[in-house]
Amino acid sequence: MKRTKWIAAALCIALFFSGCAKEQDQEKHIFGATYMTRNNPYFDVLNDEIAEGIEANGDKLIVRDPLQDQEKQNQQILDMIDEGIEILFLNPVDKVKVKPALKACQEAGVEIINIDTQVDDTDYVLSTIETDNYQAGQECAKDMMKRVDSARIIILDNPMQDSIVQRVQGFLDTIEGHPEYQVVQQIFSGGEIEISAEVVSGLLDEDFNVVFGGNDPSALGALAALQKAGREEGILIYGVDGSPDFKAMLDLGYVTGTSSQSPETIGKTATEMAYQALDGKAVEKYVKLPSRLITKENLMNYDIDGWQ
């Protein structure tokens, strides 16, 4: 009889704590995050900063990688809505084709914080946080014009990604009116090392002396292709990110310059904004962070192994 009572008491205690655990889970805020790819260390750093802030509050972050596939990203967002997310941190694969997912979030009452690159229809998002991408492109072009009196330029583009579109536009607007700086190829590179290396390998018969990559992986892919072909001598290579990998190549003199980004600042700002929204506070609709050009000449002012 005593043993039966003891077992019953133990079961009651177990059920009590189980109920408490379920109640605590229900009290947790659930966030979602999706980035166009995780095949770029920039997004790892950005995600780590967001995850750190959310976990410090005892809340939950669901992360998905669509592998540069917008249809897959849209489906992943629908799945995260079903899992109960309240706020989505979104870096879209395609700024236009992401719209069905934006509508689904609106219908479900999920707020969107758009990070790193803008969606085409910003009416669906609570806020956008990104680097001044136009300025980043300008800085690369200005530096190039100081180094060479004329140039034949290859631009590694990605028209689906608004951040790269803005960087390219900043670069093009800076050289406009200077016919001595000529773009000989403006070509899709996917924003990834492997794709960029393959693209540039197919352009080696072109006469060019400058490569502007829409991000650091694109520029590093170009470097890999040029080095493999023994063509890197005398070619200026620019990127955008300020990544540790690119700065290591800067230190060795293999590349020319990169306009910096701070995934840590973007991630921290996005997380703070998310909690402000949950508290019913107003947030800024658009936050733009400045970019600085990093070259071998000023590299000592930056942390080679980190982000700015």
mmCIF file of C-alpha atoms in Angstrom:
data_model
loop_
_atom_site.group_PDB
_atom_site.id
_atom_site.type_symbol
_atom_site.label_atom_id
_atom_site.label_comp_id
_atom_site.label_asym_id
_atom_site.label_seq_id
_atom_site.Cartn_x
_atom_site.Cartn_y
_atom_site.Cartn_z
ATOM 1 C CA MET A 1 0.000 0.000 0.000
ATOM 2 C CA LYS A 2 2.812 2.418 0.910
ATOM 3 C CA ARG A 3 4.611 1.584 -2.316
ATOM 4 C CA THR A 4 1.449 2.299 -4.326
ATOM 5 C CA LYS A 5 1.086 5.679 -2.648
ATOM 6 C CA TRP A 6 4.751 6.464 -3.323
ATOM 7 C CA ILE A 7 4.360 5.616 -7.021
ATOM 8 C CA ALA A 8 1.210 7.738 -7.254
ATOM 9 C CA ALA A 9 2.987 10.658 -5.604
ATOM 10 C CA ALA A 10 5.935 10.305 -7.971
ATOM 11 C CA LEU A 11 3.595 10.299 -10.960
ATOM 12 C CA CYS A 12 1.873 13.444 -9.698
ATOM 13 C CA ILE A 13 5.219 15.199 -9.306
ATOM 14 C CA ALA A 14 6.301 14.106 -12.788
ATOM 15 C CA LEU A 15 3.049 15.309 -14.318
ATOM 16 C CA PHE A 16 3.361 18.610 -12.446
ATOM 17 C CA PHE A 17 6.830 19.314 -13.807
ATOM 18 C CA SER A 18 5.825 18.104 -17.271
ATOM 19 C CA GLY A 19 2.943 20.567 -17.192
ATOM 20 C CA CYS A 20 5.301 23.329 -16.085
ATOM 21 C CA ALA A 21 7.685 22.513 -18.927
ATOM 22 C CA LYS A 22 4.863 22.668 -21.481
ATOM 23 C CA GLU A 23 3.691 25.953 -20.029
ATOM 24 C CA GLN A 24 7.211 27.375 -20.218
ATOM 25 C CA ASP A 25 7.528 26.255 -23.869
ATOM 26 C CA GLN A 26 4.244 27.994 -24.641
ATOM 27 C CA GLU A 27 5.552 31.181 -23.041
ATOM 28 C CA LYS A 28 8.659 31.191 -25.223
ATOM 29 C CA HIS A 29 8.744 33.466 -28.244
ATOM 30 C CA ILE A 30 9.492 31.635 -31.486
ATOM 31 C CA PHE A 31 11.463 33.330 -34.249
ATOM 32 C CA GLY A 32 12.327 32.158 -37.749
ATOM 33 C CA ALA A 33 15.352 32.970 -39.870
ATOM 34 C CA THR A 34 16.144 32.155 -43.477
ATOM 35 C CA TYR A 35 19.103 33.282 -45.582
ATOM 36 C CA MET A 36 19.567 32.879 -49.322
ATOM 37 C CA THR A 37 22.448 30.491 -48.631
ATOM 38 C CA ARG A 38 24.686 29.367 -45.812
ATOM 39 C CA ASN A 39 27.505 28.827 -48.311
ATOM 40 C CA ASN A 40 28.902 32.207 -47.267
ATOM 41 C CA PRO A 41 30.501 32.814 -43.849
ATOM 42 C CA TYR A 42 28.855 36.232 -43.728
ATOM 43 C CA PHE A 43 25.476 34.605 -43.065
ATOM 44 C CA ASP A 44 26.923 32.315 -40.403
ATOM 45 C CA VAL A 45 28.147 35.332 -38.442
ATOM 46 C CA LEU A 46 24.839 37.146 -38.965
ATOM 47 C CA ASN A 47 22.856 34.126 -37.778
ATOM 48 C CA ASP A 48 25.123 33.549 -34.762
ATOM 49 C CA GLU A 49 24.499 37.113 -33.590
ATOM 50 C CA ILE A 50 20.721 36.723 -33.902
ATOM 51 C CA ALA A 51 20.748 33.302 -32.225
ATOM 52 C CA GLU A 52 22.835 34.593 -29.327
ATOM 53 C CA GLY A 53 20.396 37.417 -28.605
ATOM 54 C CA ILE A 54 17.330 35.186 -28.816
ATOM 55 C CA GLU A 55 18.757 32.335 -26.749
ATOM 56 C CA ALA A 56 19.903 34.810 -24.081
ATOM 57 C CA ASN A 57 16.208 35.626 -23.610
ATOM 58 C CA GLY A 58 15.285 31.960 -23.315
ATOM 59 C CA ASP A 59 13.455 31.996 -26.629
ATOM 60 C CA LYS A 60 13.610 29.772 -29.714
ATOM 61 C CA LEU A 61 15.063 30.378 -33.203
ATOM 62 C CA ILE A 62 14.195 28.160 -36.165
ATOM 63 C CA VAL A 63 16.723 28.474 -39.017
ATOM 64 C CA ARG A 64 16.346 27.308 -42.610
ATOM 65 C CA ASP A 65 18.737 27.286 -45.594
ATOM 66 C CA PRO A 66 17.028 27.371 -49.030
ATOM 67 C CA LEU A 67 20.292 26.851 -50.953
ATOM 68 C CA GLN A 68 19.638 29.736 -53.379
ATOM 69 C CA ASP A 69 16.213 28.331 -54.314
ATOM 70 C CA GLN A 70 13.346 30.821 -53.877
ATOM 71 C CA GLU A 71 10.576 28.225 -54.203
ATOM 72 C CA LYS A 72 12.255 26.231 -51.462
ATOM 73 C CA GLN A 73 12.591 29.335 -49.297
ATOM 74 C CA ASN A 74 8.906 30.157 -49.753
ATOM 75 C CA GLN A 75 7.942 26.640 -48.636
ATOM 76 C CA GLN A 76 10.301 26.805 -45.660
ATOM 77 C CA ILE A 77 8.685 30.055 -44.565
ATOM 78 C CA LEU A 78 5.227 28.436 -44.768
ATOM 79 C CA ASP A 79 6.554 25.561 -42.647
ATOM 80 C CA MET A 80 7.938 27.982 -40.057
ATOM 81 C CA ILE A 81 4.569 29.760 -39.905
ATOM 82 C CA ASP A 82 3.009 26.384 -39.099
ATOM 83 C CA GLU A 83 5.620 25.929 -36.359
ATOM 84 C CA GLY A 84 4.366 29.097 -34.687
ATOM 85 C CA ILE A 85 6.929 31.789 -35.466
ATOM 86 C CA GLU A 86 5.971 35.330 -34.453
ATOM 87 C CA ILE A 87 8.786 37.193 -36.236
ATOM 88 C CA LEU A 88 10.780 36.203 -39.327
ATOM 89 C CA PHE A 89 14.317 37.401 -40.073
ATOM 90 C CA LEU A 90 14.381 37.282 -43.867
ATOM 91 C CA ASN A 91 17.224 37.447 -46.356
ATOM 92 C CA PRO A 92 15.499 36.626 -49.668
ATOM 93 C CA VAL A 93 16.915 34.549 -52.494
ATOM 94 C CA ASP A 94 14.930 36.534 -55.057
ATOM 95 C CA LYS A 95 13.636 39.988 -54.080
ATOM 96 C CA VAL A 96 10.529 39.623 -56.304
ATOM 97 C CA LYS A 97 9.649 35.911 -56.190
ATOM 98 C CA VAL A 98 9.616 35.923 -52.383
ATOM 99 C CA LYS A 99 6.303 37.818 -52.450
ATOM 100 C CA PRO A 100 3.992 34.793 -51.884
ATOM 101 C CA ALA A 101 5.830 34.128 -48.618
ATOM 102 C CA LEU A 102 5.515 37.791 -47.639
ATOM 103 C CA LYS A 103 1.754 37.595 -48.177
ATOM 104 C CA ALA A 104 1.538 34.379 -46.155
ATOM 105 C CA CYS A 105 3.351 36.032 -43.248
ATOM 106 C CA GLN A 106 1.000 39.005 -43.379
ATOM 107 C CA GLU A 107 -2.056 36.746 -43.342
ATOM 108 C CA ALA A 108 -0.646 34.789 -40.379
ATOM 109 C CA GLY A 109 0.258 37.911 -38.417
ATOM 110 C CA VAL A 110 3.993 37.213 -38.611
ATOM 111 C CA GLU A 111 6.163 40.339 -38.667
ATOM 112 C CA ILE A 112 9.135 40.393 -41.052
ATOM 113 C CA ILE A 113 12.506 41.976 -40.394
ATOM 114 C CA ASN A 114 14.230 42.151 -43.759
ATOM 115 C CA ILE A 115 18.010 41.809 -43.353
ATOM 116 C CA ASP A 116 21.003 42.469 -45.624
ATOM 117 C CA THR A 117 19.108 42.790 -48.908
ATOM 118 C CA GLN A 118 15.709 44.381 -49.537
ATOM 119 C CA VAL A 119 12.636 42.638 -50.846
ATOM 120 C CA ASP A 120 10.990 44.327 -53.808
ATOM 121 C CA ASP A 121 7.744 45.130 -51.974
ATOM 122 C CA THR A 122 8.736 46.633 -48.623
ATOM 123 C CA ASP A 123 5.099 47.251 -47.604
ATOM 124 C CA TYR A 124 5.056 43.687 -46.287
ATOM 125 C CA VAL A 125 8.003 44.106 -43.910
ATOM 126 C CA LEU A 126 8.222 45.712 -40.497
ATOM 127 C CA SER A 127 11.746 46.994 -41.123
ATOM 128 C CA THR A 128 14.778 46.599 -43.356
ATOM 129 C CA ILE A 129 18.338 46.628 -42.008
ATOM 130 C CA GLU A 130 21.229 46.654 -44.455
ATOM 131 C CA THR A 131 24.580 48.132 -45.352
ATOM 132 C CA ASP A 132 24.651 51.213 -47.574
ATOM 133 C CA ASN A 133 25.193 49.007 -50.605
ATOM 134 C CA TYR A 134 25.183 51.850 -53.112
ATOM 135 C CA GLN A 135 28.003 53.520 -51.183
ATOM 136 C CA ALA A 136 29.900 50.215 -51.084
ATOM 137 C CA GLY A 137 29.959 50.101 -54.883
ATOM 138 C CA GLN A 138 30.947 53.753 -55.087
ATOM 139 C CA GLU A 139 33.928 53.242 -52.794
ATOM 140 C CA CYS A 140 35.302 50.433 -54.937
ATOM 141 C CA ALA A 141 34.940 52.485 -58.126
ATOM 142 C CA LYS A 142 36.586 55.552 -56.583
ATOM 143 C CA ASP A 143 39.576 53.510 -55.468
ATOM 144 C CA MET A 144 39.915 51.900 -58.889
ATOM 145 C CA MET A 145 39.921 55.318 -60.580
ATOM 146 C CA LYS A 146 42.757 56.433 -58.292
ATOM 147 C CA ARG A 147 44.850 53.384 -59.173
ATOM 148 C CA VAL A 148 44.450 53.191 -62.948
ATOM 149 C CA ASP A 149 43.871 55.825 -65.656
ATOM 150 C CA SER A 150 41.721 53.463 -67.711
ATOM 151 C CA ALA A 151 40.115 50.088 -67.227
ATOM 152 C CA ARG A 152 38.301 47.260 -68.934
ATOM 153 C CA ILE A 153 36.014 45.890 -66.260
ATOM 154 C CA ILE A 154 34.199 42.641 -65.540
ATOM 155 C CA ILE A 155 31.280 42.979 -63.105
ATOM 156 C CA LEU A 156 30.094 39.848 -61.321
ATOM 157 C CA ASP A 157 26.413 40.555 -60.751
ATOM 158 C CA ASN A 158 23.321 38.951 -59.230
ATOM 159 C CA PRO A 159 20.155 40.807 -60.319
ATOM 160 C CA MET A 160 17.953 38.720 -57.987
ATOM 161 C CA GLN A 161 19.717 40.170 -54.948
ATOM 162 C CA ASP A 162 18.943 43.831 -54.290
ATOM 163 C CA SER A 163 22.102 44.404 -52.224
ATOM 164 C CA ILE A 164 24.308 43.414 -55.156
ATOM 165 C CA VAL A 165 22.117 45.376 -57.583
ATOM 166 C CA GLN A 166 22.691 48.503 -55.475
ATOM 167 C CA ARG A 167 26.448 47.891 -55.233
ATOM 168 C CA VAL A 168 26.723 47.489 -58.978
ATOM 169 C CA GLN A 169 24.650 50.628 -59.540
ATOM 170 C CA GLY A 170 26.890 52.608 -57.196
ATOM 171 C CA PHE A 171 29.937 51.388 -59.113
ATOM 172 C CA LEU A 172 28.407 52.159 -62.529
ATOM 173 C CA ASP A 173 27.177 55.611 -61.528
ATOM 174 C CA THR A 174 30.653 56.513 -60.273
ATOM 175 C CA ILE A 175 32.357 55.686 -63.576
ATOM 176 C CA GLU A 176 29.563 57.201 -65.688
ATOM 177 C CA GLY A 177 30.881 60.002 -67.886
ATOM 178 C CA HIS A 178 34.384 58.489 -67.886
ATOM 179 C CA PRO A 179 34.649 56.522 -71.147
ATOM 180 C CA GLU A 180 38.157 55.425 -70.222
ATOM 181 C CA TYR A 181 36.538 53.062 -67.706
ATOM 182 C CA GLN A 182 34.629 50.521 -69.767
ATOM 183 C CA VAL A 183 32.535 47.561 -68.615
ATOM 184 C CA VAL A 184 33.249 44.703 -71.009
ATOM 185 C CA GLN A 185 31.134 42.078 -69.202
ATOM 186 C CA GLN A 186 28.380 42.329 -66.585
ATOM 187 C CA ILE A 187 27.485 38.762 -65.806
ATOM 188 C CA PHE A 188 25.572 36.654 -63.260
ATOM 189 C CA SER A 189 27.834 34.932 -60.719
ATOM 190 C CA GLY A 190 25.374 33.762 -58.058
ATOM 191 C CA GLY A 191 27.277 35.459 -55.254
ATOM 192 C CA GLU A 192 29.228 32.247 -54.602
ATOM 193 C CA ILE A 193 32.889 31.292 -55.048
ATOM 194 C CA GLU A 194 32.298 28.182 -57.148
ATOM 195 C CA ILE A 195 29.899 29.826 -59.610
ATOM 196 C CA SER A 196 32.070 32.920 -59.918
ATOM 197 C CA ALA A 197 35.206 30.858 -60.557
ATOM 198 C CA GLU A 198 33.416 28.977 -63.336
ATOM 199 C CA VAL A 199 32.077 32.195 -64.874
ATOM 200 C CA VAL A 200 35.462 33.944 -64.874
ATOM 201 C CA SER A 201 37.154 30.841 -66.280
ATOM 202 C CA GLY A 202 34.908 31.288 -69.299
ATOM 203 C CA LEU A 203 35.979 34.924 -69.713
ATOM 204 C CA LEU A 204 39.727 34.466 -69.750
ATOM 205 C CA ASP A 205 39.922 35.281 -73.483
ATOM 206 C CA GLU A 206 38.504 38.739 -72.721
ATOM 207 C CA ASP A 207 40.811 41.746 -72.407
ATOM 208 C CA PHE A 208 40.237 43.079 -68.877
ATOM 209 C CA ASN A 209 42.244 44.489 -65.984
ATOM 210 C CA VAL A 210 39.570 44.984 -63.264
ATOM 211 C CA VAL A 211 37.061 42.633 -61.640
ATOM 212 C CA PHE A 212 34.302 44.001 -59.416
ATOM 213 C CA GLY A 213 32.562 41.250 -57.465
ATOM 214 C CA GLY A 214 29.126 41.940 -56.019
ATOM 215 C CA ASN A 215 30.355 40.348 -52.798
ATOM 216 C CA ASP A 216 33.586 38.857 -51.452
ATOM 217 C CA PRO A 217 32.836 35.244 -52.499
ATOM 218 C CA SER A 218 32.344 36.432 -56.104
ATOM 219 C CA ALA A 219 35.654 38.294 -56.023
ATOM 220 C CA LEU A 220 37.480 35.360 -54.432
ATOM 221 C CA GLY A 221 36.037 33.028 -57.069
ATOM 222 C CA ALA A 222 37.462 35.342 -59.730
ATOM 223 C CA LEU A 223 40.844 35.254 -57.991
ATOM 224 C CA ALA A 224 40.796 31.450 -57.935
ATOM 225 C CA ALA A 225 40.061 31.289 -61.673
ATOM 226 C CA LEU A 226 42.735 33.846 -62.514
ATOM 227 C CA GLN A 227 45.368 32.136 -60.368
ATOM 228 C CA LYS A 228 44.580 28.746 -61.890
ATOM 229 C CA ALA A 229 45.110 30.247 -65.355
ATOM 230 C CA GLY A 230 48.173 32.276 -64.303
ATOM 231 C CA ARG A 231 46.346 35.474 -65.278
ATOM 232 C CA GLU A 232 46.160 37.342 -61.947
ATOM 233 C CA GLU A 233 49.131 39.645 -62.572
ATOM 234 C CA GLY A 234 48.089 43.285 -63.111
ATOM 235 C CA ILE A 235 44.362 42.710 -62.455
ATOM 236 C CA LEU A 236 42.597 44.714 -59.749
ATOM 237 C CA ILE A 237 40.027 42.686 -57.804
ATOM 238 C CA TYR A 238 37.313 44.278 -55.657
ATOM 239 C CA GLY A 239 34.674 42.733 -53.431
ATOM 240 C CA VAL A 240 32.093 43.787 -50.848
ATOM 241 C CA ASP A 241 31.849 42.320 -47.324
ATOM 242 C CA GLY A 242 35.159 42.838 -45.540
ATOM 243 C CA SER A 243 35.300 39.116 -44.781
ATOM 244 C CA PRO A 244 38.271 37.543 -42.980
ATOM 245 C CA ASP A 245 39.007 35.408 -46.067
ATOM 246 C CA PHE A 246 39.180 38.439 -48.337
ATOM 247 C CA LYS A 247 41.285 40.425 -45.869
ATOM 248 C CA ALA A 248 43.740 37.525 -45.681
ATOM 249 C CA MET A 249 44.132 37.761 -49.460
ATOM 250 C CA LEU A 250 44.511 41.533 -49.148
ATOM 251 C CA ASP A 251 47.323 41.008 -46.675
ATOM 252 C CA LEU A 252 49.078 38.785 -49.219
ATOM 253 C CA GLY A 253 48.545 41.334 -51.998
ATOM 254 C CA TYR A 254 46.365 39.062 -54.152
ATOM 255 C CA VAL A 255 43.303 41.357 -54.191
ATOM 256 C CA THR A 256 42.776 45.127 -54.160
ATOM 257 C CA GLY A 257 39.911 46.221 -51.926
ATOM 258 C CA THR A 258 36.617 45.349 -50.245
ATOM 259 C CA SER A 259 33.840 47.589 -48.950
ATOM 260 C CA SER A 260 33.039 46.482 -45.425
ATOM 261 C CA GLN A 261 29.854 45.135 -43.918
ATOM 262 C CA SER A 262 29.115 44.240 -40.301
ATOM 263 C CA PRO A 263 26.931 41.127 -40.028
ATOM 264 C CA GLU A 264 27.352 41.366 -36.251
ATOM 265 C CA THR A 265 25.847 44.871 -36.149
ATOM 266 C CA ILE A 266 23.048 43.911 -38.526
ATOM 267 C CA GLY A 267 22.229 40.817 -36.466
ATOM 268 C CA LYS A 268 22.301 42.657 -33.156
ATOM 269 C CA THR A 269 20.170 45.522 -34.495
ATOM 270 C CA ALA A 270 17.648 43.094 -35.999
ATOM 271 C CA THR A 271 17.309 41.185 -32.726
ATOM 272 C CA GLU A 272 16.850 44.332 -30.654
ATOM 273 C CA MET A 273 14.231 45.524 -33.125
ATOM 274 C CA ALA A 274 12.362 42.221 -32.932
ATOM 275 C CA TYR A 275 11.988 42.474 -29.168
ATOM 276 C CA GLN A 276 10.924 46.112 -29.437
ATOM 277 C CA ALA A 277 8.163 45.001 -31.801
ATOM 278 C CA LEU A 278 7.073 42.237 -29.428
ATOM 279 C CA ASP A 279 6.849 44.852 -26.665
ATOM 280 C CA GLY A 280 4.567 46.934 -28.870
ATOM 281 C CA LYS A 281 7.162 49.641 -29.456
ATOM 282 C CA ALA A 282 7.641 51.447 -32.762
ATOM 283 C CA VAL A 283 10.705 50.509 -34.837
ATOM 284 C CA GLU A 284 12.510 52.285 -37.648
ATOM 285 C CA LYS A 285 11.231 51.332 -41.083
ATOM 286 C CA TYR A 286 14.680 51.434 -42.672
ATOM 287 C CA VAL A 287 18.162 51.266 -41.153
ATOM 288 C CA LYS A 288 21.210 51.842 -43.347
ATOM 289 C CA LEU A 289 24.725 51.166 -42.028
ATOM 290 C CA PRO A 290 27.786 52.879 -43.564
ATOM 291 C CA SER A 291 30.435 50.986 -45.517
ATOM 292 C CA ARG A 292 34.188 51.610 -45.490
ATOM 293 C CA LEU A 293 36.718 50.547 -48.098
ATOM 294 C CA ILE A 294 39.456 48.250 -46.821
ATOM 295 C CA THR A 295 42.686 48.038 -48.812
ATOM 296 C CA LYS A 296 46.181 46.758 -48.115
ATOM 297 C CA GLU A 297 47.163 50.340 -47.266
ATOM 298 C CA ASN A 298 44.704 50.658 -44.358
ATOM 299 C CA LEU A 299 44.368 46.994 -43.408
ATOM 300 C CA MET A 300 46.258 47.536 -40.151
ATOM 301 C CA ASN A 301 43.241 49.506 -38.888
ATOM 302 C CA TYR A 302 40.988 46.441 -39.093
ATOM 303 C CA ASP A 303 40.773 43.013 -37.541
ATOM 304 C CA ILE A 304 41.902 40.602 -40.251
ATOM 305 C CA ASP A 305 40.358 37.591 -38.526
ATOM 306 C CA GLY A 306 36.998 39.232 -37.762
ATOM 307 C CA TRP A 307 34.242 41.388 -39.225
ATOM 308 C CA GLN A 308 33.954 45.135 -38.832
#
